Short mmCIF file of C-alpha atoms and ligand atoms in Angstrom, two decimals:
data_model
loop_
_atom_site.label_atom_id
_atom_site.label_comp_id
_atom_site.label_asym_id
_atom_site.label_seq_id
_atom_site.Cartn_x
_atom_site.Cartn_y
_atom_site.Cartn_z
CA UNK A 1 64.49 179.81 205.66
CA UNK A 2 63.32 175.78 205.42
CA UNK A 3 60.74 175.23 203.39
CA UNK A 4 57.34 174.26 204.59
CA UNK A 5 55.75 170.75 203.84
CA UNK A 6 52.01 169.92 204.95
CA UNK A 7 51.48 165.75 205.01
CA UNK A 8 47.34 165.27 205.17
CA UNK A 9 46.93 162.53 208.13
CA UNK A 10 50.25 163.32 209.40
CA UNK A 11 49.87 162.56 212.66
CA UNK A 12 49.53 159.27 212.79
CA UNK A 13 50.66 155.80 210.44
CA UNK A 14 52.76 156.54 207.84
CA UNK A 15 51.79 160.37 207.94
CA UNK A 16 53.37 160.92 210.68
CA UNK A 17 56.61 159.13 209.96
CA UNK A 18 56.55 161.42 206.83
CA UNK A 19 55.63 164.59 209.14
CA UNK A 20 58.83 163.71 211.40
CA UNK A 21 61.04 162.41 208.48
CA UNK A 22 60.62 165.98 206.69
CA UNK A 23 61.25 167.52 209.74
CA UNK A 24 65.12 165.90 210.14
CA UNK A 25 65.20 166.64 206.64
CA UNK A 26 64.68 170.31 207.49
CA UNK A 27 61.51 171.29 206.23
CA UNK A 28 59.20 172.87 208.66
CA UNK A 29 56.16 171.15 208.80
CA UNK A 30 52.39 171.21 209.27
CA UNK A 31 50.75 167.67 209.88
CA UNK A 32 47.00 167.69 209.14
CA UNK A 33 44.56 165.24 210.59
CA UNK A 34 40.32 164.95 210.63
CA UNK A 35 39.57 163.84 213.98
CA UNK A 36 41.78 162.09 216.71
CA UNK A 37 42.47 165.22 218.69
CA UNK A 38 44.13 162.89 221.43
CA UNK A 39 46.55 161.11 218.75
CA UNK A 40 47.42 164.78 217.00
CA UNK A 41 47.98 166.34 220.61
CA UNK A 42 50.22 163.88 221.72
CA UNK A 43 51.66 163.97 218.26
CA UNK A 44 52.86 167.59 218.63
CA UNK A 45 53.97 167.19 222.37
CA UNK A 46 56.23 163.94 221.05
CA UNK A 47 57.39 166.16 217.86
CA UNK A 48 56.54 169.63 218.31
CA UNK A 49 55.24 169.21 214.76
CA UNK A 50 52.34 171.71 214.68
CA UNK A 51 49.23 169.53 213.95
CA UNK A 52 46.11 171.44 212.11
CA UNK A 53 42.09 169.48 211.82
CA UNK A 54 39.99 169.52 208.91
CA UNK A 55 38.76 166.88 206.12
CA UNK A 56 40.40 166.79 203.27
CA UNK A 57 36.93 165.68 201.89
CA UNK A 58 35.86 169.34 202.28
CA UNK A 59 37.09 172.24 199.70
CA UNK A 60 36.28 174.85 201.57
CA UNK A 61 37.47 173.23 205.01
CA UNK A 62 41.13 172.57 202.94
CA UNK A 63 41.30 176.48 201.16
CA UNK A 64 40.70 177.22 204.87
CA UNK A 65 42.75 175.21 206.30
CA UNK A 66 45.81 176.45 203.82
CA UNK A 67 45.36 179.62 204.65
CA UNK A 68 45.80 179.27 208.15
CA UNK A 69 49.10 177.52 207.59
CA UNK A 70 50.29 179.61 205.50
CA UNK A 71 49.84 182.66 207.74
CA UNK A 72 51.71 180.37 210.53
CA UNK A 73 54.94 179.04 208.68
CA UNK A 74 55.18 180.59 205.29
CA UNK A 75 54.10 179.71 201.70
CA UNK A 76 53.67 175.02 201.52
CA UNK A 77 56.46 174.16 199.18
CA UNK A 78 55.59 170.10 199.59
CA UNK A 79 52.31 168.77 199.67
CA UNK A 80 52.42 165.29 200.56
CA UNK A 81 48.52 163.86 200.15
CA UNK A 82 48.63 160.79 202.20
CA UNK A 83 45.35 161.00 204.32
CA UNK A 84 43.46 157.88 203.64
CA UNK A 85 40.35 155.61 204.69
CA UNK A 86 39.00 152.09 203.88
CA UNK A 87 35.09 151.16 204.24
CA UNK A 88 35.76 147.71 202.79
CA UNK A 89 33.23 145.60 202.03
CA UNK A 90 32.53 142.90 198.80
CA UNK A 91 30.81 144.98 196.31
CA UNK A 92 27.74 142.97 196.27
CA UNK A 93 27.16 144.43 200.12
CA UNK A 94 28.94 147.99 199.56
CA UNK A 95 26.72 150.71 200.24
CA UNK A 96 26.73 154.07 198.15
CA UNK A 97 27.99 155.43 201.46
CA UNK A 98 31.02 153.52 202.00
CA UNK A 99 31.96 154.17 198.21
CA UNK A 100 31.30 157.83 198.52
CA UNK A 101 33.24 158.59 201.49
CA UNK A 102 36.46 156.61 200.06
CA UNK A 103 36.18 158.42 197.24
CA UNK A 104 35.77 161.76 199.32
CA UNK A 105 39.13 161.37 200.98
CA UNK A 106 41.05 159.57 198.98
CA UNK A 107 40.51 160.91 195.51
CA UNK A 108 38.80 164.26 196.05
CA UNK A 109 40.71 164.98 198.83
CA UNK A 110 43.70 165.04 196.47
CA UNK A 111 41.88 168.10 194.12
CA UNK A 112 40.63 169.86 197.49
CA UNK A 113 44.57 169.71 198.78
CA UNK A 114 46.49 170.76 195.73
CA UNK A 115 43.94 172.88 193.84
CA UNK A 116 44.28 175.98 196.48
CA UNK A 117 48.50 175.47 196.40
CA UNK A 118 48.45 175.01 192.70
CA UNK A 119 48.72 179.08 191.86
CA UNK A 120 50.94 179.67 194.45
CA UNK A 121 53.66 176.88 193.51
CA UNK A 122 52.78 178.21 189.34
CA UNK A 123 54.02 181.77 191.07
CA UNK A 124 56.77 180.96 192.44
CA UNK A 125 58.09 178.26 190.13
CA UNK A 126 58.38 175.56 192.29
CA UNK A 127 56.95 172.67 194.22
CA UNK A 128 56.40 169.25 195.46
CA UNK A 129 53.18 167.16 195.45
CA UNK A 130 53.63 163.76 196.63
CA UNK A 131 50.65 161.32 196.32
CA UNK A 132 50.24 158.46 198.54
CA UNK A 133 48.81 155.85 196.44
CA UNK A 134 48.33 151.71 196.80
CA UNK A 135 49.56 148.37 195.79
CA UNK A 136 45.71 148.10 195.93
CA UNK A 137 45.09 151.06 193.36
CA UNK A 138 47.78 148.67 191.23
CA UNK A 139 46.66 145.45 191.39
CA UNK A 140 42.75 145.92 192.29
CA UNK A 141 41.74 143.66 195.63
CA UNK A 142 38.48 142.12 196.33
CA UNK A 143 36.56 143.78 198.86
CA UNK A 144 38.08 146.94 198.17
CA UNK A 145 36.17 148.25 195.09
CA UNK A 146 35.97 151.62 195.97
CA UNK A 147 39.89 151.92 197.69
CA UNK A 148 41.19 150.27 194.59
CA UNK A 149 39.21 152.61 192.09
CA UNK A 150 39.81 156.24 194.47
CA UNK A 151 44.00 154.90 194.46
CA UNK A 152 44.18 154.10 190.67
CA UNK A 153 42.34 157.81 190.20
CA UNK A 154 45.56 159.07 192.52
CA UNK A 155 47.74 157.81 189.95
CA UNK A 156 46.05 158.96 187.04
CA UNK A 157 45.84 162.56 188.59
CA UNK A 158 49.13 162.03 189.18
CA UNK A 159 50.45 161.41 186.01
CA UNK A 160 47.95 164.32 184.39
CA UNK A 161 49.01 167.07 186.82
CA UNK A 162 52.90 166.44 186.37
CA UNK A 163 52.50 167.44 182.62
CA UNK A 164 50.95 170.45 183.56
CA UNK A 165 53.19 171.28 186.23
CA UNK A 166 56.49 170.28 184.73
CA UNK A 167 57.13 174.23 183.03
CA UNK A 168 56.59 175.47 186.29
CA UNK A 169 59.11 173.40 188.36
CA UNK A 170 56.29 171.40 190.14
CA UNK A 171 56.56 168.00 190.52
CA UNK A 172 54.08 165.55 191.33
CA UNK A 173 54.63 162.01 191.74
CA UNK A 174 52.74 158.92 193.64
CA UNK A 175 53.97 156.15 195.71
CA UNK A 176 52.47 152.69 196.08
CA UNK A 177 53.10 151.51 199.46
CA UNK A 178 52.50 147.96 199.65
CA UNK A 179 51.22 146.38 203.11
CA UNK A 180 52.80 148.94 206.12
CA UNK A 181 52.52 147.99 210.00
CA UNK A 182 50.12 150.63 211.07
CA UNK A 183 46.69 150.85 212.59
CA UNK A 184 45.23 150.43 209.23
CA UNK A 185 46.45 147.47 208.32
CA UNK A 186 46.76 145.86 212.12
CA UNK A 187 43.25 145.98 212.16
CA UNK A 188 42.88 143.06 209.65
CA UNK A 189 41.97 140.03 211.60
CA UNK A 190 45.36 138.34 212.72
CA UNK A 191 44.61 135.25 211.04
CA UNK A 192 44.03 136.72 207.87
CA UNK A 193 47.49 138.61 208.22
CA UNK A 194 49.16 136.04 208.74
CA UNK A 195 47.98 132.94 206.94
CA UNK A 196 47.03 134.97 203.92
CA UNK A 197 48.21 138.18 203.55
CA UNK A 198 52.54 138.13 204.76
CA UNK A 199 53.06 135.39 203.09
CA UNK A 200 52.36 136.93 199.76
CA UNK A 201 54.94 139.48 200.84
CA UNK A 202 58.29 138.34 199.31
CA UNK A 203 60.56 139.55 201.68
CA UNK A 204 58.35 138.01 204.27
CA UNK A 205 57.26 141.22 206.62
CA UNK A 206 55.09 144.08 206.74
CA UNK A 207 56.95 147.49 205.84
CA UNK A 208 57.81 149.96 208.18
CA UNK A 209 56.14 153.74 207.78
CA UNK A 210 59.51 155.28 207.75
CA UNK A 211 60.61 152.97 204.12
CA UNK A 212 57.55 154.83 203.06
CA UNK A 213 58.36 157.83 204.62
CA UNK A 214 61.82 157.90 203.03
CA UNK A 215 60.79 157.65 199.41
CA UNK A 216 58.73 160.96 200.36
CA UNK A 217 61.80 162.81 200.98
CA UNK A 218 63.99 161.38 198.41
CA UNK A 219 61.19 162.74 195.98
CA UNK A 220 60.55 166.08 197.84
CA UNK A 221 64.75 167.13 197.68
CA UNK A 222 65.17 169.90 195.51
CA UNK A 223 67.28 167.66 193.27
CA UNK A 224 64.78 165.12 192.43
CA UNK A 225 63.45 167.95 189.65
CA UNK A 226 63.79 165.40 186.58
CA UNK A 227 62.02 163.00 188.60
CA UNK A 228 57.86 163.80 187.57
CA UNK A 229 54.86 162.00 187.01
CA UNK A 230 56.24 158.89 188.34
CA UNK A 231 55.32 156.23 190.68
CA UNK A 232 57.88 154.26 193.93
CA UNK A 233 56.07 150.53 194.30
CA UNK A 234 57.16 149.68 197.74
CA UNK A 235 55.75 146.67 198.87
CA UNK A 236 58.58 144.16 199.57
CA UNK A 237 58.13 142.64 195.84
CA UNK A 238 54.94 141.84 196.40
CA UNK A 239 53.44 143.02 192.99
CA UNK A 240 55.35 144.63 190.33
CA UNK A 241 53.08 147.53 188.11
N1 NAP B 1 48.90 151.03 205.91
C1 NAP B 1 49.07 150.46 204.74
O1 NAP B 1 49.44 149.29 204.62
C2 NAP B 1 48.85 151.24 203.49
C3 NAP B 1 49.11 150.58 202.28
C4 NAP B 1 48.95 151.28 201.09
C5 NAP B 1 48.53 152.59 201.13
N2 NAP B 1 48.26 153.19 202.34
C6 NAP B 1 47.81 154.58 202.30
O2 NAP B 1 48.69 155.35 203.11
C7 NAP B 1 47.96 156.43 203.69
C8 NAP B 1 48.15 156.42 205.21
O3 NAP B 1 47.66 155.19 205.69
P1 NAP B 1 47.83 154.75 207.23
O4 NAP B 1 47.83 153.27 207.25
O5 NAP B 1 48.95 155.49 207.85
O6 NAP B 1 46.45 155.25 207.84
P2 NAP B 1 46.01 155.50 209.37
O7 NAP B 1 47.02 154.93 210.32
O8 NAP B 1 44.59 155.04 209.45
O9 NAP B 1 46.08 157.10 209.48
C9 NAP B 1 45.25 157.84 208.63
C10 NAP B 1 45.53 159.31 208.83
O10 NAP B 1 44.71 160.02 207.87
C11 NAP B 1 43.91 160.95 208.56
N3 NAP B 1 42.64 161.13 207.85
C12 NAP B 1 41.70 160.20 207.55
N4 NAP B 1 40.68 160.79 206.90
C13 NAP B 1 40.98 162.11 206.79
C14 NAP B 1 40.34 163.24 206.25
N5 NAP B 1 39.13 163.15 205.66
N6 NAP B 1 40.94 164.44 206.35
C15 NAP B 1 42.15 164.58 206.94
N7 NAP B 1 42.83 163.54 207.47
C16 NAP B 1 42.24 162.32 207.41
C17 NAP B 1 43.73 160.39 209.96
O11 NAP B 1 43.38 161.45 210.84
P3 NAP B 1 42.87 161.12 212.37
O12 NAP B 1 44.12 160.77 213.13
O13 NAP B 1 42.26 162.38 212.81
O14 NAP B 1 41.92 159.98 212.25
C18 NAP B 1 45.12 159.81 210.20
O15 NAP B 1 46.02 160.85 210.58
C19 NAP B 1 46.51 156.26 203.25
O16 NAP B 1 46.26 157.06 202.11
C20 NAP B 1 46.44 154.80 202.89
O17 NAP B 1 45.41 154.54 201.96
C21 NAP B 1 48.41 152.54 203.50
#
């Protein structure tokens, strides 16, 4: 039997290169997304990864969710939490809105994810939690107060919950994916990507969702077990933590 792996916001970005790199790995997998039915239902008919909706800023909506995955493919021996959001804006002019909901999804959502799996992986001595993190949760960047604080939080959950879960075979580790091609970060003004933002990138390009999407298997392999609490910076050498 393959084991199941659930990537939040797998159906698009990097999440979905995860969701399909697990999948040639062997795992059988359940991408989660909050919204884009069109982008998830095309998703599954390019894949025929199974795609499931809810937030991951909602407990109950994630316990739910879990459940119903569960009762379709078996007992989620990899979490990978990778959904994300930005509401960027210079903290002088950030609303409490735009730092609530960034802290809904991407730090929350990380407790709302594992907490229901946590017993289950305790029970049966064994899983995989794979945080997507930042450079920007690393370094800080301006205009991102409330991405930078929700991605450092991912790494300090991280590094708490890998203690915890090292007795009972769980991993949990974080990578720090540095600037990646997708709609995310194609949305920055083209200027700005280009005169300011590549060429701080050493090896002169964006990075691909599948180099991200390859550290997530490499850490989700049965035989990465000594490997715990730790975080992959891949961002083309653009800052070293
Ligand atoms: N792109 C980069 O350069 C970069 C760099 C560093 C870190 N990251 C991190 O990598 C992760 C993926 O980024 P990306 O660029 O691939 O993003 P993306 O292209 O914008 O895709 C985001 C995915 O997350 C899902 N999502 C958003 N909010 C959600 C919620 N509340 N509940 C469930 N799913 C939700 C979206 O679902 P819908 O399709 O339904 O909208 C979508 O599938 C994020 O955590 C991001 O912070 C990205």
């Amino acid at each position: 039997m393959s084991k199941v792996a659930l990537v939040t916001g797998g159906s698009r970005g990097i999440g979905a290169a995860i969701s399909i790199a697990l999948k040639n790995a062997g795992y059988t997998v359940a991408a989660n997304y909050a919204g884009n039915d069109e982008a998830a239902a095309k998703f599954t008919a390019e894949t025929g990864i199974k795609t499931y909706k809810w937030s991951v800023a909602d407990y109950d909506a994630c316990a739910e969710g879990i459940a119903k995955v569960e009762a379709d493919l078996g007992p989620v021996a990899v979490l990978v939490n990778n959904a994300g959001i930005t509401r960027d804006a210079m903290f002088h002019k950030m609303t409490r809105d735009q730092w609530k909901e960034v802290m809904d999804t991407n730090l929350s959502g990380l407790f709302n994810m594992t907490h229901p799996l946590w017993n289950g992986m305790r029970d049966r001595k064994f899983g995989r939690i794979i945080n997507i993190s930042s450079i920007n949760g690393q370094k800080g960047q301006a205009g991102q107060a409330n991405y930078s604080a929700a991605k450092a939080g991912d790494l300090g959950f991280t590094k708490a919950l890998a203690q915890e879960g090292a007795r009972a075979g769980i991993t949990v580790n974080a990578i720090c994916p540095g600037y990646i091609g997708t709609e995310m970060v194609r949305a920055i003004d083209e200027k700005v990507l280009n005169e300011r933002i590549i060429p701080q990138i050493p090896v002169g390009r964006l990075g691909e969702p599948e180099e991200i999407a390859r550290c997530v298997v490499f850490l989700a392999a049965d035989d990465a077990g000594f490997i715990t609490g730790a975080t992959i910076t891949a961002n083309g050498g653009q800052y070293f933590a």
